[in-house]
Coordinates of N, CA and C in Angstrom, one line a residue:
M1 N 93.9 78.2 117.3 CA 92.7 77.8 116.5 C 91.5 78.7 116.8
K2 N 90.9 79.2 115.7 CA 89.8 80.1 115.9 C 88.5 79.3 116.0
K3 N 87.7 79.7 116.8 CA 86.4 79.1 117.0 C 85.3 80.0 116.4
F4 N 84.5 79.4 115.6 CA 83.4 80.2 115.0 C 82.1 79.9 115.7
H5 N 81.5 80.9 116.1 CA 80.2 80.8 116.7 C 79.1 81.5 115.9
K6 N 78.0 80.8 115.9 CA 76.9 81.4 115.1 C 76.4 82.7 115.8
S7 N 76.4 83.8 115.1 CA 76.0 85.0 115.7 C 74.5 85.1 115.8
S8 N 74.0 85.6 116.9 CA 72.6 85.8 117.1 C 72.1 87.0 116.4
A9 N 70.8 86.9 116.1 CA 70.2 88.0 115.3 C 70.1 89.3 116.2
P10 N 70.4 90.4 115.7 CA 70.4 91.7 116.5 C 69.0 92.0 117.0
Q11 N 69.0 92.4 118.2 CA 67.8 92.7 118.9 C 67.5 94.2 118.8
L12 N 66.3 94.6 118.5 CA 65.9 96.0 118.3 C 64.9 96.3 119.4
S13 N 65.2 97.4 120.1 CA 64.3 97.8 121.2 C 63.0 98.3 120.6
L14 N 62.0 98.4 121.5 CA 60.7 98.9 121.1 C 60.7 100.4 120.8
D15 N 61.6 101.1 121.5 CA 61.7 102.6 121.2 C 62.3 102.8 119.9
D16 N 63.4 102.1 119.6 CA 64.0 102.3 118.3 C 63.1 101.8 117.1
A17 N 62.4 100.7 117.4 CA 61.5 100.3 116.4 C 60.3 101.3 116.2
S18 N 59.9 101.9 117.2 CA 58.8 102.9 117.1 C 59.2 104.1 116.3
R19 N 60.5 104.6 116.6 CA 61.0 105.7 115.8 C 61.1 105.4 114.3
I20 N 61.6 104.2 114.0 CA 61.8 103.8 112.6 C 60.4 103.7 112.0
L21 N 59.4 103.2 112.7 CA 58.1 103.1 112.1 C 57.5 104.5 111.8
E22 N 57.8 105.5 112.7 CA 57.3 106.9 112.5 C 58.0 107.5 111.3
Q23 N 59.3 107.2 111.1 CA 60.0 107.7 109.9 C 59.5 107.1 108.6
V24 N 59.1 105.8 108.7 CA 58.5 105.2 107.5 C 57.2 105.8 107.1
F25 N 56.3 106.1 108.1 CA 55.1 106.7 107.8 C 55.3 108.2 107.2
M26 N 56.3 108.9 107.8 CA 56.5 110.3 107.4 C 57.1 110.2 105.9
A27 N 58.0 109.3 105.7 CA 58.6 109.2 104.4 C 57.6 108.9 103.3
N28 N 56.6 108.2 103.7 CA 55.6 107.8 102.7 C 54.3 108.7 102.8
Q29 N 54.5 109.8 103.6 CA 53.4 110.8 103.7 C 52.1 110.1 104.1
R30 N 52.2 109.2 105.1 CA 51.1 108.5 105.6 C 50.8 109.0 107.1
E31 N 49.5 108.9 107.4 CA 49.2 109.3 108.8 C 49.7 108.2 109.8
Q32 N 50.2 108.8 110.9 CA 50.8 107.9 111.9 C 49.8 106.9 112.4
S33 N 50.3 105.7 112.8 CA 49.4 104.7 113.3 C 48.9 105.1 114.7
S34 N 47.6 104.8 114.9 CA 47.0 105.1 116.2 C 47.2 104.0 117.2
I35 N 47.7 102.8 116.7 CA 47.9 101.7 117.6 C 49.4 101.7 118.0
P36 N 49.6 101.7 119.3 CA 51.0 101.7 119.8 C 51.7 100.4 119.4
L37 N 53.0 100.6 119.2 CA 53.8 99.4 118.7 C 53.8 98.3 119.8
E38 N 53.7 98.7 121.1 CA 53.7 97.7 122.1 C 52.5 96.8 122.0
V39 N 51.4 97.3 121.6 CA 50.1 96.6 121.4 C 50.3 95.6 120.2
L40 N 50.9 96.1 119.1 CA 51.1 95.3 117.9 C 52.1 94.1 118.3
A41 N 53.1 94.4 119.1 CA 54.1 93.4 119.4 C 53.4 92.3 120.3
S42 N 52.6 92.8 121.2 CA 51.9 91.8 122.1 C 50.9 91.0 121.3
Y43 N 50.2 91.6 120.3 CA 49.3 90.8 119.5 C 50.1 89.7 118.7
S44 N 51.2 90.1 118.2 CA 52.0 89.2 117.4 C 52.5 88.0 118.3
N45 N 52.9 88.3 119.5 CA 53.2 87.2 120.4 C 52.0 86.3 120.7
Y46 N 50.9 86.9 120.9 CA 49.6 86.2 121.2 C 49.3 85.2 120.0
R47 N 49.5 85.8 118.8 CA 49.2 84.9 117.6 C 50.2 83.8 117.5
R48 N 51.5 84.0 117.8 CA 52.5 83.0 117.8 C 52.2 81.9 118.8
E49 N 51.8 82.3 120.1 CA 51.5 81.3 121.1 C 50.2 80.5 120.7
R50 N 49.3 81.2 120.1 CA 48.0 80.5 119.7 C 48.3 79.5 118.6
F51 N 49.2 79.9 117.7 CA 49.5 79.0 116.6 C 50.3 77.7 117.2
T52 N 51.2 77.9 118.2 CA 51.9 76.8 118.8 C 50.9 75.9 119.5
L53 N 49.9 76.5 120.2 CA 48.9 75.7 120.9 C 48.1 74.9 119.9
Q54 N 47.7 75.5 118.8 CA 46.9 74.8 117.8 C 47.7 73.7 117.2
R55 N 48.9 73.9 116.9 CA 49.7 72.8 116.3 C 49.9 71.7 117.3
T56 N 50.1 72.0 118.6 CA 50.2 70.9 119.6 C 49.0 70.1 119.7
I57 N 47.8 70.7 119.7 CA 46.5 70.0 119.7 C 46.3 69.2 118.5
L58 N 46.7 69.7 117.3 CA 46.6 68.9 116.1 C 47.5 67.7 116.1
V59 N 48.7 67.8 116.7 CA 49.6 66.6 116.8 C 49.0 65.6 117.7
I60 N 48.4 66.0 118.8 CA 47.8 65.1 119.7 C 46.7 64.3 119.1
I61 N 45.8 65.1 118.3 CA 44.7 64.5 117.7 C 45.2 63.5 116.6
M62 N 46.2 63.8 115.9 CA 46.7 62.8 114.9 C 47.3 61.6 115.5
V63 N 48.0 61.7 116.7 CA 48.5 60.6 117.4 C 47.4 59.7 117.9
L64 N 46.3 60.3 118.5 CA 45.2 59.5 118.9 C 44.5 58.8 117.8
F65 N 44.4 59.5 116.6 CA 43.8 58.9 115.5 C 44.5 57.7 115.0
L66 N 45.9 57.8 115.0 CA 46.7 56.6 114.6 C 46.6 55.5 115.6
L67 N 46.4 55.8 116.9 CA 46.3 54.8 117.9 C 44.9 54.2 118.1
L68 N 44.0 54.8 117.5 CA 42.6 54.4 117.6 C 42.3 52.9 117.3
P69 N 42.9 52.4 116.2 CA 42.7 51.0 116.0 C 43.2 50.0 117.1
F70 N 44.3 50.5 117.7 CA 44.9 49.6 118.8 C 44.0 49.6 120.0
L71 N 43.3 50.7 120.2 CA 42.5 50.8 121.4 C 41.3 49.8 121.5
F72 N 41.0 49.2 120.3 CA 39.8 48.4 120.2 C 40.2 46.9 119.8
I73 N 41.5 46.6 119.9 CA 41.9 45.2 119.6 C 41.3 44.3 120.6
P74 N 40.5 43.3 120.3 CA 39.8 42.5 121.3 C 40.8 41.5 121.9
S75 N 40.4 41.1 123.1 CA 41.1 40.0 123.8 C 40.7 38.6 123.3
S76 N 41.7 37.8 123.0 CA 41.4 36.5 122.5 C 42.4 35.5 123.1
F77 N 41.9 34.3 123.5 CA 42.8 33.3 124.1 C 42.2 31.9 123.9
T78 N 43.1 31.0 124.0 CA 42.7 29.6 124.0 C 43.1 28.9 125.3
I79 N 42.3 28.0 125.8 CA 42.5 27.3 127.0 C 42.2 25.8 126.8
E80 N 43.2 25.0 127.3 CA 43.0 23.5 127.1 C 43.6 22.8 128.3
K81 N 43.1 21.6 128.6 CA 43.5 20.9 129.8 C 44.8 20.1 129.4
Q82 N 45.8 20.1 130.2 CA 47.0 19.4 130.0 C 46.8 18.0 130.7
A83 N 47.7 17.1 130.2 CA 47.6 15.7 130.8 C 48.1 15.7 132.2
S84 N 47.5 15.0 133.1 CA 47.8 15.0 134.5 C 48.7 13.8 134.7
E85 N 49.6 13.9 135.8 CA 50.5 12.8 136.1 C 49.7 11.7 136.8
H86 N 48.5 12.0 137.3 CA 47.6 11.0 137.9 C 46.5 10.7 137.0
S87 N 46.7 9.7 136.1 CA 45.7 9.4 135.1 C 45.3 7.9 135.2
I88 N 44.0 7.7 135.3 CA 43.5 6.3 135.3 C 42.5 6.1 134.2
G89 N 42.9 5.4 133.2 CA 42.0 5.3 132.0 C 41.9 6.6 131.3
S90 N 40.7 7.0 131.2 CA 40.4 8.3 130.5 C 40.3 9.5 131.5
A91 N 40.4 9.2 132.8 CA 40.2 10.2 133.9 C 41.5 10.8 134.3
D92 N 41.6 12.1 134.3 CA 42.8 12.8 134.8 C 42.4 13.6 136.1
F93 N 43.1 13.3 137.1 CA 42.8 13.9 138.4 C 43.7 15.1 138.6
N94 N 43.1 16.1 139.3 CA 43.8 17.4 139.6 C 44.3 18.0 138.3
P95 N 43.4 18.3 137.3 CA 43.9 18.8 136.0 C 44.5 20.2 136.1
V96 N 45.4 20.4 135.2 CA 46.0 21.7 135.0 C 45.7 22.2 133.6
Y97 N 45.3 23.5 133.5 CA 44.9 24.1 132.3 C 46.0 25.1 131.7
R98 N 46.2 25.0 130.4 CA 47.1 25.9 129.8 C 46.4 27.0 129.0
L99 N 46.7 28.2 129.3 CA 46.0 29.3 128.6 C 47.0 30.1 127.8
E100 N 46.7 30.4 126.6 CA 47.6 31.2 125.7 C 46.8 32.3 125.1
V101 N 47.3 33.5 125.3 CA 46.7 34.7 124.8 C 47.1 35.0 123.3
D102 N 46.1 35.1 122.4 CA 46.4 35.3 121.0 C 46.3 36.8 120.7
S103 N 47.3 37.5 121.1 CA 47.4 39.0 120.8 C 48.8 39.5 121.1
F104 N 49.2 40.5 120.3 CA 50.5 41.1 120.5 C 50.4 42.2 121.6
M105 N 49.2 42.6 122.0 CA 49.1 43.6 123.1 C 49.6 43.0 124.4
L106 N 50.0 43.9 125.3 CA 50.4 43.5 126.6 C 49.2 43.0 127.4
V107 N 49.4 42.0 128.2 CA 48.3 41.5 129.0 C 48.3 42.1 130.4
E108 N 47.2 42.8 130.8 CA 47.2 43.4 132.1 C 47.0 42.5 133.2
R109 N 46.0 41.5 133.0 CA 45.8 40.5 134.1 C 45.0 39.3 133.5
V110 N 45.2 38.2 134.2 CA 44.4 37.0 133.9 C 43.8 36.5 135.2
T111 N 42.5 36.3 135.3 CA 41.9 35.9 136.5 C 41.0 34.7 136.3
A112 N 40.9 33.8 137.3 CA 40.0 32.6 137.2 C 39.4 32.4 138.5
V113 N 38.1 32.1 138.5 CA 37.3 32.0 139.7 C 36.3 30.8 139.5
I114 N 36.2 30.0 140.6 CA 35.2 28.9 140.7 C 34.3 29.2 141.9
E115 N 33.1 29.5 141.6 CA 32.1 29.8 142.7 C 32.7 30.7 143.8
G116 N 33.2 31.8 143.3 CA 33.8 32.8 144.2 C 35.1 32.5 144.8
R117 N 35.7 31.4 144.5 CA 37.0 31.0 145.0 C 38.1 31.2 143.9
N118 N 39.1 31.9 144.2 CA 40.2 32.3 143.3 C 41.0 31.0 142.9
V119 N 41.3 30.9 141.6 CA 42.1 29.8 141.1 C 43.5 30.3 140.9
P120 N 44.5 29.6 141.4 CA 45.9 30.1 141.1 C 46.3 30.1 139.7
V121 N 46.9 31.3 139.2 CA 47.3 31.5 137.9 C 48.7 31.8 137.8
Y122 N 49.5 31.1 137.0 CA 51.0 31.3 137.0 C 51.3 31.6 135.5
E123 N 52.2 32.6 135.3 CA 52.7 32.9 134.0 C 53.9 32.0 133.7
T124 N 53.8 31.2 132.8 CA 54.9 30.2 132.4 C 55.8 30.7 131.3
D125 N 55.2 31.6 130.5 CA 56.0 32.1 129.3 C 55.2 33.4 128.9
S126 N 55.8 34.1 127.9 CA 55.1 35.3 127.4 C 53.8 34.9 126.8
H127 N 52.7 35.5 127.4 CA 51.3 35.3 126.9 C 50.9 33.9 127.2
V128 N 51.6 33.1 128.0 CA 51.2 31.7 128.3 C 51.0 31.6 129.8
Y129 N 49.9 31.0 130.3 CA 49.6 30.9 131.7 C 49.2 29.5 132.1
S130 N 49.4 29.1 133.3 CA 49.0 27.8 133.8 C 48.0 28.0 135.0
L131 N 46.8 27.3 134.9 CA 45.7 27.5 135.9 C 45.6 26.1 136.6
E132 N 45.5 26.2 137.9 CA 45.4 25.0 138.7 C 44.2 25.1 139.6
P133 N 43.0 24.6 139.1 CA 41.8 24.8 139.9 C 41.9 23.9 141.2
P134 N 41.5 24.4 142.4 CA 41.6 23.6 143.6 C 40.3 22.9 143.9
V135 N 39.2 23.2 143.2 CA 37.9 22.5 143.5 C 37.2 22.3 142.1
N136 N 36.2 21.5 142.2 CA 35.4 21.2 141.0 C 34.3 22.3 140.9
G137 N 33.9 22.5 139.6 CA 32.8 23.5 139.4 C 33.1 24.2 138.0
R138 N 32.3 25.2 137.8 CA 32.4 26.0 136.6 C 33.4 27.1 136.8
M139 N 34.5 27.0 136.0 CA 35.6 28.0 136.2 C 35.4 29.2 135.2
E140 N 35.4 30.4 135.7 CA 35.2 31.6 134.9 C 36.6 32.2 134.7
V141 N 37.0 32.3 133.5 CA 38.4 32.8 133.1 C 38.3 34.1 132.3
T142 N 39.0 35.1 132.8 CA 38.9 36.4 132.2 C 40.3 36.9 131.8
V143 N 40.5 37.4 130.6 CA 41.8 37.9 130.2 C 41.6 39.4 129.8
V144 N 42.4 40.3 130.4 CA 42.2 41.7 130.2 C 43.6 42.2 129.6
L145 N 43.4 42.9 128.4 CA 44.6 43.4 127.7 C 44.9 44.8 128.3
A146 N 46.1 45.4 127.8 CA 46.5 46.7 128.3 C 45.6 47.8 127.8
N147 N 44.8 47.5 126.7 CA 43.9 48.5 126.1 C 42.5 48.4 126.8
R148 N 42.4 47.6 127.9 CA 41.2 47.4 128.6 C 40.1 46.5 128.0
Q149 N 40.5 46.0 126.8 CA 39.6 45.0 126.2 C 39.7 43.7 126.9
Y150 N 38.6 43.0 127.1 CA 38.7 41.7 127.8 C 37.7 40.7 127.2
Q151 N 38.0 39.4 127.6 CA 37.1 38.3 127.1 C 37.0 37.3 128.3
T152 N 35.9 36.8 128.4 CA 35.6 35.8 129.5 C 35.1 34.5 128.9
R153 N 35.6 33.4 129.4 CA 35.2 32.1 129.0 C 34.9 31.2 130.2
Y154 N 34.2 30.1 130.0 CA 33.8 29.3 131.1 C 34.2 27.8 130.8
V155 N 34.8 27.2 131.8 CA 35.3 25.8 131.7 C 34.8 25.0 132.8
D156 N 34.1 23.8 132.5 CA 33.7 22.9 133.5 C 34.8 22.1 134.0
V157 N 35.1 22.2 135.3 CA 36.2 21.5 135.9 C 35.7 20.3 136.7
S158 N 36.3 19.2 136.5 CA 35.9 18.0 137.3 C 37.1 17.2 137.6
A159 N 36.9 16.1 138.4 CA 38.0 15.2 138.8 C 39.1 15.9 139.6
V160 N 38.8 17.0 140.3 CA 39.8 17.6 141.2 C 39.7 16.9 142.6
D161 N 40.7 16.3 143.0 CA 40.8 15.5 144.3 C 42.0 15.9 145.0
R162 N 41.8 16.7 146.0 CA 43.0 17.1 146.9 C 42.8 16.7 148.3
E163 N 41.8 15.8 148.5 CA 41.5 15.2 149.9 C 42.1 13.8 149.9
A164 N 42.7 13.5 151.0 CA 43.2 12.1 151.3 C 42.0 11.2 151.6
P165 N 42.2 9.9 151.4 CA 41.1 9.0 151.8 C 40.8 9.1 153.3
A166 N 39.6 8.6 153.6 CA 39.2 8.7 155.0 C 39.0 7.3 155.6
A167 N 39.3 7.2 156.9 CA 39.0 5.9 157.6 C 37.7 6.1 158.3
T168 N 36.7 5.2 157.9 CA 35.4 5.4 158.4 C 35.1 4.5 159.6
A169 N 35.9 3.4 159.8 CA 35.7 2.6 161.0 C 36.9 1.6 161.1
C170 N 37.1 1.2 162.4 CA 38.2 0.2 162.6 C 37.7 -0.7 163.8
T171 N 37.5 -2.0 163.5 CA 37.0 -2.9 164.5 C 38.0 -4.1 164.7
R172 N 37.9 -4.8 165.8 CA 38.7 -5.9 166.0 C 37.9 -7.1 166.5
K173 N 38.1 -8.3 165.9 CA 37.5 -9.5 166.3 C 38.5 -10.6 166.4
G174 N 38.8 -10.9 167.6 CA 39.9 -11.9 167.9 C 41.2 -11.3 167.4
N175 N 41.9 -12.1 166.6 CA 43.2 -11.7 166.0 C 43.0 -10.9 164.7
F176 N 41.8 -10.6 164.3 CA 41.6 -9.9 163.1 C 41.3 -8.4 163.4
I177 N 41.9 -7.6 162.6 CA 41.6 -6.1 162.7 C 41.0 -5.7 161.3
Y178 N 39.9 -5.0 161.3 CA 39.2 -4.6 160.1 C 39.2 -3.1 160.0
L179 N 39.9 -2.6 158.9 CA 40.0 -1.1 158.7 C 39.2 -0.8 157.5
Y180 N 38.2 0.1 157.7 CA 37.3 0.5 156.6 C 37.7 1.9 156.1
L181 N 37.8 2.0 154.7 CA 38.3 3.2 154.1 C 37.3 3.7 153.0
S182 N 37.4 5.0 152.7 CA 36.5 5.5 151.6 C 37.2 6.7 151.0
D183 N 36.9 6.9 149.7 CA 37.4 8.1 148.9 C 36.4 8.3 147.8
S184 N 35.6 9.3 147.9 CA 34.5 9.5 147.0 C 34.8 10.0 145.6
V185 N 36.0 10.6 145.4 CA 36.4 11.2 144.1 C 37.2 10.2 143.3
S186 N 38.5 10.1 143.6 CA 39.3 9.2 142.7 C 39.3 7.8 143.2
G187 N 39.1 7.5 144.4 CA 39.1 6.1 144.9 C 40.4 5.8 145.6
V188 N 40.3 4.8 146.5 CA 41.5 4.3 147.1 C 42.4 3.5 146.2
D189 N 43.7 3.7 146.2 CA 44.6 2.9 145.4 C 45.1 1.7 146.3
Y190 N 44.3 0.7 146.3 CA 44.5 -0.5 147.2 C 45.8 -1.2 146.9
D191 N 46.3 -1.1 145.6 CA 47.6 -1.8 145.3 C 48.8 -1.1 146.0
K192 N 48.6 0.1 146.5 CA 49.8 0.8 147.1 C 49.6 0.9 148.6
V193 N 48.6 0.4 149.1 CA 48.4 0.4 150.6 C 49.5 -0.4 151.3
E194 N 50.1 0.1 152.3 CA 51.1 -0.6 153.0 C 51.1 -0.2 154.5
A195 N 51.6 -1.1 155.3 CA 51.7 -0.8 156.8 C 53.2 -1.1 157.2
V196 N 53.7 -0.3 158.1 CA 55.1 -0.5 158.6 C 55.1 -0.5 160.1
S197 N 55.8 -1.5 160.7 CA 55.9 -1.6 162.1 C 56.8 -0.5 162.7
L198 N 56.9 -0.4 164.0 CA 57.8 0.6 164.6 C 59.2 0.2 164.4
T199 N 59.5 -1.0 164.1 CA 60.9 -1.4 163.8 C 61.2 -1.3 162.3
G200 N 60.3 -0.8 161.5 CA 60.5 -0.6 160.1 C 60.2 -1.8 159.2
E201 N 59.6 -2.8 159.8 CA 59.2 -4.0 159.1 C 57.9 -3.7 158.3
K202 N 57.9 -4.1 157.0 CA 56.8 -3.9 156.1 C 55.8 -5.0 156.3
I203 N 54.5 -4.5 156.5 CA 53.4 -5.5 156.8 C 52.3 -5.2 155.7
L204 N 51.9 -6.3 155.0 CA 50.9 -6.2 154.1 C 49.6 -6.7 154.6
P205 N 48.4 -6.1 154.2 CA 47.1 -6.6 154.7 C 47.0 -8.1 154.3
D206 N 46.3 -8.8 155.1 CA 46.0 -10.3 154.8 C 45.0 -10.4 153.7
S207 N 44.0 -9.4 153.7 CA 43.1 -9.4 152.6 C 42.6 -8.0 152.3
I208 N 42.1 -7.8 151.1 CA 41.6 -6.5 150.7 C 40.2 -6.7 150.1
D209 N 39.2 -6.1 150.6 CA 37.9 -6.1 150.1 C 37.6 -4.7 149.5
E210 N 37.9 -4.6 148.1 CA 37.7 -3.3 147.5 C 36.2 -2.9 147.4
E211 N 35.4 -3.8 147.3 CA 33.9 -3.5 147.1 C 33.4 -2.8 148.4
N212 N 33.8 -3.3 149.6 CA 33.4 -2.8 150.8 C 34.4 -1.8 151.4
G213 N 35.5 -1.7 150.8 CA 36.5 -0.7 151.3 C 37.1 -1.2 152.6
C214 N 37.5 -2.5 152.7 CA 37.9 -3.0 154.0 C 39.3 -3.7 153.8
L215 N 40.2 -3.3 154.8 CA 41.5 -4.0 154.9 C 41.5 -4.9 156.1
T216 N 42.0 -6.1 156.0 CA 42.0 -7.0 157.1 C 43.5 -7.3 157.5
F217 N 43.8 -7.1 158.7 CA 45.1 -7.5 159.3 C 45.0 -8.6 160.3
F218 N 45.9 -9.5 160.3 CA 45.8 -10.7 161.2 C 47.1 -10.8 162.0
G219 N 46.9 -11.1 163.3 CA 48.0 -11.4 164.2 C 48.9 -10.2 164.5
L220 N 48.4 -9.0 164.5 CA 49.3 -7.9 164.8 C 49.5 -7.9 166.3
E221 N 50.8 -7.6 166.7 CA 51.2 -7.6 168.1 C 51.7 -6.3 168.6
D222 N 51.8 -5.3 167.7 CA 52.4 -4.0 168.1 C 51.8 -2.9 167.3
T223 N 52.0 -1.7 167.6 CA 51.5 -0.5 166.9 C 52.1 -0.5 165.5
I224 N 51.3 -0.1 164.5 CA 51.8 0.0 163.2 C 51.4 1.3 162.5
N225 N 52.1 1.7 161.5 CA 51.7 2.9 160.7 C 51.2 2.4 159.4
V226 N 50.0 2.9 159.1 CA 49.3 2.5 157.8 C 49.3 3.7 156.9
Y227 N 49.7 3.4 155.6 CA 49.7 4.5 154.6 C 48.7 4.1 153.5
V228 N 47.7 5.0 153.3 CA 46.6 4.7 152.3 C 46.6 5.8 151.3
P229 N 47.1 5.6 150.0 CA 47.0 6.6 149.0 C 45.7 6.4 148.2
D230 N 45.4 7.5 147.5 CA 44.3 7.4 146.5 C 44.8 7.6 145.1
L231 N 44.0 7.4 144.1 CA 44.4 7.4 142.7 C 44.9 8.8 142.3
A232 N 44.6 9.9 143.1 CA 45.0 11.2 142.7 C 46.3 11.6 143.4
G233 N 46.9 10.7 144.1 CA 48.2 11.0 144.7 C 48.1 11.5 146.2
N234 N 46.9 11.6 146.7 CA 46.8 12.0 148.2 C 47.0 10.8 149.0
Q235 N 47.5 11.0 150.3 CA 47.8 9.9 151.1 C 47.3 10.1 152.5
L236 N 46.7 9.1 153.1 CA 46.2 9.1 154.5 C 47.2 8.3 155.3
H237 N 47.6 8.9 156.5 CA 48.5 8.2 157.4 C 47.8 7.9 158.7
L238 N 47.7 6.6 159.0 CA 47.0 6.2 160.2 C 48.0 5.5 161.1
I239 N 47.8 5.6 162.4 CA 48.5 4.8 163.4 C 47.6 3.9 164.2
L240 N 47.8 2.6 164.0 CA 47.0 1.6 164.7 C 47.7 1.2 166.0
A241 N 47.2 1.7 167.1 CA 47.9 1.4 168.4 C 47.1 0.2 169.0
L242 N 47.8 -0.9 169.2 CA 47.3 -2.2 169.7 C 47.5 -2.2 171.2

């Protein structure tokens, strides 16, 4: 089987080309050129390289012109508070915020800060993020797109309670033990307060004074573990050693 190859164009040396050019001038009874053929060839190469450079620059300018609208696409997003698992009436403790970016551009970063403290940000889906503020205050949320365009919004965060209730005092009068509790944010969940003896026996308070934050135990004879939750799900563990 014969293989056909595309033949390359014949190459003409500068000496041969110079002699042909002289014969052309003589045949036409013209004066010989004063510019050497080497100079003319170099100038031709220079023009060709210059044309290539100009065409490349023109292509780059056209590409930048086409991309120009995308460079100024603004950042836009929505942020809303999600329902909390710890809800009492209209109050939601330890809220979680859902942020959705309204743009087809790639998101470079999402940041959130409350009074200089970073807020954890988690990407849950494409262009969707979850924010979990650890403290109360004004949250500054910023979304930056890949084109460096950004937008900042502010959200007032409240009802964040990550602290367990505190025991403020414990006194004993005869066979009665009075345990005083406090929780300044969500409040103590008195319905779920319980005590357990070292043998695993469940012991309930004899009385609960929610107004004064006092639990009363009567006739305890051994050390007990007391568990005090608040309405936000935090729990205090106390050991009452008798």
